[in-house]
Amino acid sequence: GENVEQHPSTLSVQEGDSAVIKCTYSDSASNYFPWYKQELGKGPQLIIDIRSNVGEKKDQRIAVTLNKTAKHFSLHITETQPEDSAVYFCAARDGANSKLTFGKGITLSVRP
Amino acid sequence: NAGVTQTPKFQVLKTGQSMTLQCAQDMNHNSMYWYRQDPGMGLRLIYYSASEGTTDKGEVPDGYNVSRLKKQNFLLGLESAAPSQTSVYFCASREGGNQPQHFGDGTRLSIL
């Protein structure tokens, strides 16, 4: 089955700096890669996703890049703000399977 | 626009008690999921339902049962609660295809 790894487990950045969170996956058949943000006491919320026919996708300060050859994808947050502080999860799903496999999550702290 | 609603939000049980966690979605989604979230473990799939009337085991199904009698509801049962089932439980739903999952805000369950 699919295995998604997310490193590091914590990341601290200064407000205004960029943050990059990287995930690797094992199943070359995976073709859908979402990123979720989870704030304290809330459920995960989708912030951006990418499909395997696209190498990069941007939405304002957030972007995701996908390298299918190396089997990794990354979340990029520019001009970080304190409200970006949260736990971020990456996930992967293959087209023949309706199940998402999640990474263990990374806690991002943005220092004011 | 309610999305995915989970009840109850908090629950404390004694070992051996039974209970049912409820999940309702108002988006007419075909697929529904139950996850548990434990510190350092990310989101692990317990059971999922690809369509009304069908259910399948996920990564950690032992000690749980599920029911999907109506398209909008997905119930998670604990027949005889154990302390190892202390966790935060999240329900999610998805339209189908490569559409994203939408999560509820979780049920925090403690078993003494």
PDB file of C-alpha atoms in Angstrom:
ATOM      1  CA  GLY A   1       0.000   0.000   0.000  1.00  0.00           C
ATOM      2  CA  GLU A   2       0.855   3.678  -0.115  1.00  0.00           C
ATOM      3  CA  ASN A   3       3.254   5.170   2.444  1.00  0.00           C
ATOM      4  CA  VAL A   4       3.452   8.938   2.880  1.00  0.00           C
ATOM      5  CA  GLU A   5       6.247  10.459   4.905  1.00  0.00           C
ATOM      6  CA  GLN A   6       6.445  14.028   6.091  1.00  0.00           C
ATOM      7  CA  HIS A   7       9.537  15.675   7.515  1.00  0.00           C
ATOM      8  CA  PRO A   8      10.360  17.413   9.744  1.00  0.00           C
ATOM      9  CA  SER A   9       7.676  17.095  12.435  1.00  0.00           C
ATOM     10  CA  THR A  10       7.993  20.732  13.486  1.00  0.00           C
ATOM     11  CA  LEU A  11       9.028  23.911  11.685  1.00  0.00           C
ATOM     12  CA  SER A  12       9.450  27.401  13.094  1.00  0.00           C
ATOM     13  CA  VAL A  13       9.832  30.474  10.890  1.00  0.00           C
ATOM     14  CA  GLN A  14       9.900  34.225  11.393  1.00  0.00           C
ATOM     15  CA  GLU A  15       6.855  36.157  10.271  1.00  0.00           C
ATOM     16  CA  GLY A  16       7.308  37.266   6.687  1.00  0.00           C
ATOM     17  CA  ASP A  17       9.675  34.442   5.793  1.00  0.00           C
ATOM     18  CA  SER A  18       8.785  31.513   3.528  1.00  0.00           C
ATOM     19  CA  ALA A  19       8.025  28.003   4.764  1.00  0.00           C
ATOM     20  CA  VAL A  20       8.502  24.827   2.754  1.00  0.00           C
ATOM     21  CA  ILE A  21       7.083  21.476   3.853  1.00  0.00           C
ATOM     22  CA  LYS A  22       8.054  18.353   1.945  1.00  0.00           C
ATOM     23  CA  CYS A  23       6.339  14.970   1.624  1.00  0.00           C
ATOM     24  CA  THR A  24       7.407  11.765  -0.094  1.00  0.00           C
ATOM     25  CA  TYR A  25       5.174   8.945  -1.280  1.00  0.00           C
ATOM     26  CA  SER A  26       5.875   5.362  -2.285  1.00  0.00           C
ATOM     27  CA  ASP A  27       3.193   4.317  -4.792  1.00  0.00           C
ATOM     28  CA  SER A  28       3.926   5.516  -8.328  1.00  0.00           C
ATOM     29  CA  ALA A  29       0.228   4.977  -9.169  1.00  0.00           C
ATOM     30  CA  SER A  30      -0.820   7.816  -6.843  1.00  0.00           C
ATOM     31  CA  ASN A  31      -2.223  10.715  -8.831  1.00  0.00           C
ATOM     32  CA  TYR A  32      -3.879  13.085  -6.344  1.00  0.00           C
ATOM     33  CA  PHE A  33      -2.065  15.008  -3.610  1.00  0.00           C
ATOM     34  CA  PRO A  34      -3.961  17.309  -1.228  1.00  0.00           C
ATOM     35  CA  TRP A  35      -2.672  19.457   1.606  1.00  0.00           C
ATOM     36  CA  TYR A  36      -4.748  20.053   4.721  1.00  0.00           C
ATOM     37  CA  LYS A  37      -4.399  22.657   7.480  1.00  0.00           C
ATOM     38  CA  GLN A  38      -5.643  21.811  10.951  1.00  0.00           C
ATOM     39  CA  GLU A  39      -6.129  24.499  13.560  1.00  0.00           C
ATOM     40  CA  LEU A  40      -6.469  23.691  17.247  1.00  0.00           C
ATOM     41  CA  GLY A  41      -9.777  22.024  18.048  1.00  0.00           C
ATOM     42  CA  LYS A  42     -10.868  21.885  14.412  1.00  0.00           C
ATOM     43  CA  GLY A  43     -10.983  19.325  11.659  1.00  0.00           C
ATOM     44  CA  PRO A  44      -8.499  19.378   8.761  1.00  0.00           C
ATOM     45  CA  GLN A  45      -9.345  21.886   6.046  1.00  0.00           C
ATOM     46  CA  LEU A  46      -8.206  21.501   2.439  1.00  0.00           C
ATOM     47  CA  ILE A  47      -5.934  24.380   1.438  1.00  0.00           C
ATOM     48  CA  ILE A  48      -4.609  23.236  -1.931  1.00  0.00           C
ATOM     49  CA  ASP A  49      -4.347  20.078  -3.999  1.00  0.00           C
ATOM     50  CA  ILE A  50      -2.532  18.938  -7.117  1.00  0.00           C
ATOM     51  CA  ARG A  51      -3.067  16.172  -9.632  1.00  0.00           C
ATOM     52  CA  SER A  52      -0.320  14.207 -11.298  1.00  0.00           C
ATOM     53  CA  ASN A  53      -0.776  15.834 -14.706  1.00  0.00           C
ATOM     54  CA  VAL A  54       0.348  19.186 -13.249  1.00  0.00           C
ATOM     55  CA  GLY A  55       3.789  20.111 -11.865  1.00  0.00           C
ATOM     56  CA  GLU A  56       2.850  23.202  -9.877  1.00  0.00           C
ATOM     57  CA  LYS A  57      -0.239  24.985  -8.611  1.00  0.00           C
ATOM     58  CA  LYS A  58      -0.521  28.356  -6.877  1.00  0.00           C
ATOM     59  CA  ASP A  59      -3.222  30.059  -4.842  1.00  0.00           C
ATOM     60  CA  GLN A  60      -2.188  33.464  -3.521  1.00  0.00           C
ATOM     61  CA  ARG A  61       0.544  32.852  -0.893  1.00  0.00           C
ATOM     62  CA  ILE A  62       0.338  29.082  -1.158  1.00  0.00           C
ATOM     63  CA  ALA A  63       1.825  26.834  -3.833  1.00  0.00           C
ATOM     64  CA  VAL A  64       2.345  23.122  -4.255  1.00  0.00           C
ATOM     65  CA  THR A  65       4.949  21.462  -6.459  1.00  0.00           C
ATOM     66  CA  LEU A  66       5.030  17.834  -7.552  1.00  0.00           C
ATOM     67  CA  ASN A  67       8.020  15.797  -8.720  1.00  0.00           C
ATOM     68  CA  LYS A  68       6.648  12.467  -9.964  1.00  0.00           C
ATOM     69  CA  THR A  69      10.063  11.072 -10.824  1.00  0.00           C
ATOM     70  CA  ALA A  70      11.370  11.562  -7.298  1.00  0.00           C
ATOM     71  CA  LYS A  71       7.945  10.877  -5.780  1.00  0.00           C
ATOM     72  CA  HIS A  72       7.804  13.951  -3.628  1.00  0.00           C
ATOM     73  CA  PHE A  73       5.611  17.023  -3.362  1.00  0.00           C
ATOM     74  CA  SER A  74       6.042  20.206  -1.379  1.00  0.00           C
ATOM     75  CA  LEU A  75       3.920  22.962   0.114  1.00  0.00           C
ATOM     76  CA  HIS A  76       5.303  26.482  -0.157  1.00  0.00           C
ATOM     77  CA  ILE A  77       3.926  29.324   1.952  1.00  0.00           C
ATOM     78  CA  THR A  78       5.290  32.793   1.240  1.00  0.00           C
ATOM     79  CA  GLU A  79       5.093  35.892   3.458  1.00  0.00           C
ATOM     80  CA  THR A  80       4.088  33.798   6.448  1.00  0.00           C
ATOM     81  CA  GLN A  81       1.726  35.280   9.023  1.00  0.00           C
ATOM     82  CA  PRO A  82       0.959  34.212  12.625  1.00  0.00           C
ATOM     83  CA  GLU A  83      -2.389  32.818  11.455  1.00  0.00           C
ATOM     84  CA  ASP A  84      -0.499  30.314   9.303  1.00  0.00           C
ATOM     85  CA  SER A  85       0.529  28.583  12.548  1.00  0.00           C
ATOM     86  CA  ALA A  86      -1.177  25.177  12.483  1.00  0.00           C
ATOM     87  CA  VAL A  87      -0.625  21.500  11.757  1.00  0.00           C
ATOM     88  CA  TYR A  88      -0.268  20.701   8.069  1.00  0.00           C
ATOM     89  CA  PHE A  89      -0.966  17.261   6.599  1.00  0.00           C
ATOM     90  CA  CYS A  90      -0.062  15.976   3.174  1.00  0.00           C
ATOM     91  CA  ALA A  91      -1.800  12.996   1.600  1.00  0.00           C
ATOM     92  CA  ALA A  92      -1.778  10.838  -1.517  1.00  0.00           C
ATOM     93  CA  ARG A  93      -4.386   8.758  -3.345  1.00  0.00           C
ATOM     94  CA  ASP A  94      -4.187   6.510  -6.391  1.00  0.00           C
ATOM     95  CA  GLY A  95      -6.877   6.568  -9.037  1.00  0.00           C
ATOM     96  CA  ALA A  96      -8.045   3.025  -8.413  1.00  0.00           C
ATOM     97  CA  ASN A  97      -8.522   3.475  -4.688  1.00  0.00           C
ATOM     98  CA  SER A  98     -10.801   5.912  -2.928  1.00  0.00           C
ATOM     99  CA  LYS A  99      -8.663   6.007   0.206  1.00  0.00           C
ATOM    100  CA  LEU A 100      -6.287   8.817   1.107  1.00  0.00           C
ATOM    101  CA  THR A 101      -3.052   7.997   2.899  1.00  0.00           C
ATOM    102  CA  PHE A 102      -1.938  10.816   5.194  1.00  0.00           C
ATOM    103  CA  GLY A 103       1.454  11.857   6.439  1.00  0.00           C
ATOM    104  CA  LYS A 104       1.892  12.261  10.186  1.00  0.00           C
ATOM    105  CA  GLY A 105       1.652  16.039  10.031  1.00  0.00           C
ATOM    106  CA  ILE A 106       3.975  18.945  10.689  1.00  0.00           C
ATOM    107  CA  THR A 107       3.447  21.695  13.250  1.00  0.00           C
ATOM    108  CA  LEU A 108       4.285  25.079  11.726  1.00  0.00           C
ATOM    109  CA  SER A 109       4.928  27.944  14.122  1.00  0.00           C
ATOM    110  CA  VAL A 110       5.223  31.480  12.772  1.00  0.00           C
ATOM    111  CA  ARG A 111       7.052  33.766  15.220  1.00  0.00           C
ATOM    112  CA  PRO A 112       5.775  37.375  15.265  1.00  0.00           C
TER     113      PRO A 112
ATOM    114  CA  ASN B   1     -24.011  25.482   4.862  1.00  0.00           C
ATOM    115  CA  ALA B   2     -23.339  22.804   7.509  1.00  0.00           C
ATOM    116  CA  GLY B   3     -21.027  20.447   5.541  1.00  0.00           C
ATOM    117  CA  VAL B   4     -20.007  17.530   7.773  1.00  0.00           C
ATOM    118  CA  THR B   5     -21.508  17.472  11.268  1.00  0.00           C
ATOM    119  CA  GLN B   6     -20.282  15.159  14.022  1.00  0.00           C
ATOM    120  CA  THR B   7     -22.064  14.412  17.282  1.00  0.00           C
ATOM    121  CA  PRO B   8     -21.249  14.407  20.097  1.00  0.00           C
ATOM    122  CA  LYS B   9     -18.262  16.780  20.260  1.00  0.00           C
ATOM    123  CA  PHE B  10     -16.995  15.315  23.538  1.00  0.00           C
ATOM    124  CA  GLN B  11     -17.668  12.034  25.320  1.00  0.00           C
ATOM    125  CA  VAL B  12     -16.262  10.206  28.324  1.00  0.00           C
ATOM    126  CA  LEU B  13     -16.899   6.475  28.634  1.00  0.00           C
ATOM    127  CA  LYS B  14     -15.962   3.752  31.064  1.00  0.00           C
ATOM    128  CA  THR B  15     -14.142   0.655  29.836  1.00  0.00           C
ATOM    129  CA  GLY B  16     -16.626  -1.848  28.451  1.00  0.00           C
ATOM    130  CA  GLN B  17     -19.352   0.660  27.624  1.00  0.00           C
ATOM    131  CA  SER B  18     -20.693   0.972  24.114  1.00  0.00           C
ATOM    132  CA  MET B  19     -21.573   4.016  22.094  1.00  0.00           C
ATOM    133  CA  THR B  20     -22.194   5.277  18.569  1.00  0.00           C
ATOM    134  CA  LEU B  21     -20.517   8.299  17.012  1.00  0.00           C
ATOM    135  CA  GLN B  22     -22.704  10.029  14.478  1.00  0.00           C
ATOM    136  CA  CYS B  23     -21.739  11.761  11.249  1.00  0.00           C
ATOM    137  CA  ALA B  24     -24.042  13.582   8.857  1.00  0.00           C
ATOM    138  CA  GLN B  25     -23.241  15.366   5.592  1.00  0.00           C
ATOM    139  CA  ASP B  26     -25.537  17.616   3.591  1.00  0.00           C
ATOM    140  CA  MET B  27     -23.491  17.762   0.362  1.00  0.00           C
ATOM    141  CA  ASN B  28     -24.976  14.619  -1.233  1.00  0.00           C
ATOM    142  CA  HIS B  29     -21.525  13.023  -1.245  1.00  0.00           C
ATOM    143  CA  ASN B  30     -21.152   9.389  -2.217  1.00  0.00           C
ATOM    144  CA  SER B  31     -18.172   8.441  -0.047  1.00  0.00           C
ATOM    145  CA  MET B  32     -17.738   8.793   3.706  1.00  0.00           C
ATOM    146  CA  TYR B  33     -14.844   8.014   6.026  1.00  0.00           C
ATOM    147  CA  TRP B  34     -13.976   7.584   9.698  1.00  0.00           C
ATOM    148  CA  TYR B  35     -10.479   8.411  10.959  1.00  0.00           C
ATOM    149  CA  ARG B  36      -8.842   8.501  14.335  1.00  0.00           C
ATOM    150  CA  GLN B  37      -6.126  11.001  15.207  1.00  0.00           C
ATOM    151  CA  ASP B  38      -3.569  10.255  17.887  1.00  0.00           C
ATOM    152  CA  PRO B  39      -0.496  12.346  18.829  1.00  0.00           C
ATOM    153  CA  GLY B  40       2.368  11.711  16.428  1.00  0.00           C
ATOM    154  CA  MET B  41       0.306   9.243  14.374  1.00  0.00           C
ATOM    155  CA  GLY B  42      -1.463  11.500  11.923  1.00  0.00           C
ATOM    156  CA  LEU B  43      -4.867  10.453  10.592  1.00  0.00           C
ATOM    157  CA  ARG B  44      -5.513   6.734  10.373  1.00  0.00           C
ATOM    158  CA  LEU B  45      -8.475   5.333   8.458  1.00  0.00           C
ATOM    159  CA  ILE B  46     -10.812   3.118  10.486  1.00  0.00           C
ATOM    160  CA  TYR B  47     -13.587   2.376   7.964  1.00  0.00           C
ATOM    161  CA  TYR B  48     -14.922   3.925   4.818  1.00  0.00           C
ATOM    162  CA  SER B  49     -18.014   3.719   2.660  1.00  0.00           C
ATOM    163  CA  ALA B  50     -17.778   4.243  -1.095  1.00  0.00           C
ATOM    164  CA  SER B  51     -21.565   4.433  -1.442  1.00  0.00           C
ATOM    165  CA  GLU B  52     -24.782   4.021   0.517  1.00  0.00           C
ATOM    166  CA  GLY B  53     -25.088   0.496   1.882  1.00  0.00           C
ATOM    167  CA  THR B  54     -21.418  -0.456   1.400  1.00  0.00           C
ATOM    168  CA  THR B  55     -18.565  -0.357   3.908  1.00  0.00           C
ATOM    169  CA  ASP B  56     -14.911  -1.444   3.889  1.00  0.00           C
ATOM    170  CA  LYS B  57     -12.174  -1.762   6.466  1.00  0.00           C
ATOM    171  CA  GLY B  58      -9.388   0.744   6.646  1.00  0.00           C
ATOM    172  CA  GLU B  59      -6.040   0.608   8.395  1.00  0.00           C
ATOM    173  CA  VAL B  60      -7.254   0.211  12.017  1.00  0.00           C
ATOM    174  CA  PRO B  61     -10.760  -1.377  12.062  1.00  0.00           C
ATOM    175  CA  ASP B  62     -10.422  -3.671  15.093  1.00  0.00           C
ATOM    176  CA  GLY B  63     -12.858  -2.865  17.901  1.00  0.00           C
ATOM    177  CA  TYR B  64     -15.146  -0.772  15.677  1.00  0.00           C
ATOM    178  CA  ASN B  65     -18.177  -1.305  13.486  1.00  0.00           C
ATOM    179  CA  VAL B  66     -19.922   1.007  11.041  1.00  0.00           C
ATOM    180  CA  SER B  67     -23.270   1.513   9.388  1.00  0.00           C
ATOM    181  CA  ARG B  68     -24.229   3.419   6.218  1.00  0.00           C
ATOM    182  CA  LEU B  69     -27.982   2.871   5.887  1.00  0.00           C
ATOM    183  CA  LYS B  70     -28.612   6.366   4.521  1.00  0.00           C
ATOM    184  CA  LYS B  71     -26.450   8.279   2.071  1.00  0.00           C
ATOM    185  CA  GLN B  72     -26.124  11.265   4.369  1.00  0.00           C
ATOM    186  CA  ASN B  73     -25.199   9.354   7.552  1.00  0.00           C
ATOM    187  CA  PHE B  74     -22.217   7.250   8.560  1.00  0.00           C
ATOM    188  CA  LEU B  75     -22.208   5.793  12.070  1.00  0.00           C
ATOM    189  CA  LEU B  76     -19.183   4.498  13.980  1.00  0.00           C
ATOM    190  CA  GLY B  77     -19.825   2.054  16.811  1.00  0.00           C
ATOM    191  CA  LEU B  78     -17.698   0.940  19.713  1.00  0.00           C
ATOM    192  CA  GLU B  79     -19.182  -2.256  21.124  1.00  0.00           C
ATOM    193  CA  SER B  80     -16.946  -2.542  24.189  1.00  0.00           C
ATOM    194  CA  ALA B  81     -14.806   0.543  24.663  1.00  0.00           C
ATOM    195  CA  ALA B  82     -11.152   0.148  25.661  1.00  0.00           C
ATOM    196  CA  PRO B  83      -8.688   2.799  26.899  1.00  0.00           C
ATOM    197  CA  SER B  84      -6.691   2.319  23.667  1.00  0.00           C
ATOM    198  CA  GLN B  85      -9.651   3.821  21.815  1.00  0.00           C
ATOM    199  CA  THR B  86      -9.190   7.164  23.532  1.00  0.00           C
ATOM    200  CA  SER B  87      -8.663   9.465  20.578  1.00  0.00           C
ATOM    201  CA  VAL B  88     -10.096  12.220  18.433  1.00  0.00           C
ATOM    202  CA  TYR B  89     -12.382  10.812  15.750  1.00  0.00           C
ATOM    203  CA  PHE B  90     -12.960  12.592  12.461  1.00  0.00           C
ATOM    204  CA  CYS B  91     -15.571  11.920   9.842  1.00  0.00           C
ATOM    205  CA  ALA B  92     -15.102  13.022   6.243  1.00  0.00           C
ATOM    206  CA  SER B  93     -17.087  12.884   3.026  1.00  0.00           C
ATOM    207  CA  ARG B  94     -16.247  13.142  -0.674  1.00  0.00           C
ATOM    208  CA  GLU B  95     -18.267  13.504  -3.832  1.00  0.00           C
ATOM    209  CA  GLY B  96     -16.252  10.920  -5.759  1.00  0.00           C
ATOM    210  CA  GLY B  97     -13.597  10.754  -8.473  1.00  0.00           C
ATOM    211  CA  ASN B  98     -10.614  12.921  -7.559  1.00  0.00           C
ATOM    212  CA  GLN B  99     -12.626  15.375  -5.496  1.00  0.00           C
ATOM    213  CA  PRO B 100     -11.271  16.358  -2.059  1.00  0.00           C
ATOM    214  CA  GLN B 101     -12.460  15.055   1.286  1.00  0.00           C
ATOM    215  CA  HIS B 102     -14.292  17.423   3.617  1.00  0.00           C
ATOM    216  CA  PHE B 103     -13.869  16.891   7.353  1.00  0.00           C
ATOM    217  CA  GLY B 104     -16.044  17.485  10.383  1.00  0.00           C
ATOM    218  CA  ASP B 105     -14.656  19.090  13.531  1.00  0.00           C
ATOM    219  CA  GLY B 106     -14.204  15.818  15.379  1.00  0.00           C
ATOM    220  CA  THR B 107     -15.429  13.921  18.431  1.00  0.00           C
ATOM    221  CA  ARG B 108     -13.064  13.863  21.392  1.00  0.00           C
ATOM    222  CA  LEU B 109     -13.516  10.518  23.121  1.00  0.00           C
ATOM    223  CA  SER B 110     -11.947   9.531  26.436  1.00  0.00           C
ATOM    224  CA  ILE B 111     -12.246   6.023  27.816  1.00  0.00           C
ATOM    225  CA  LEU B 112     -11.422   5.531  31.467  1.00  0.00           C
TER     226      LEU B 112
END
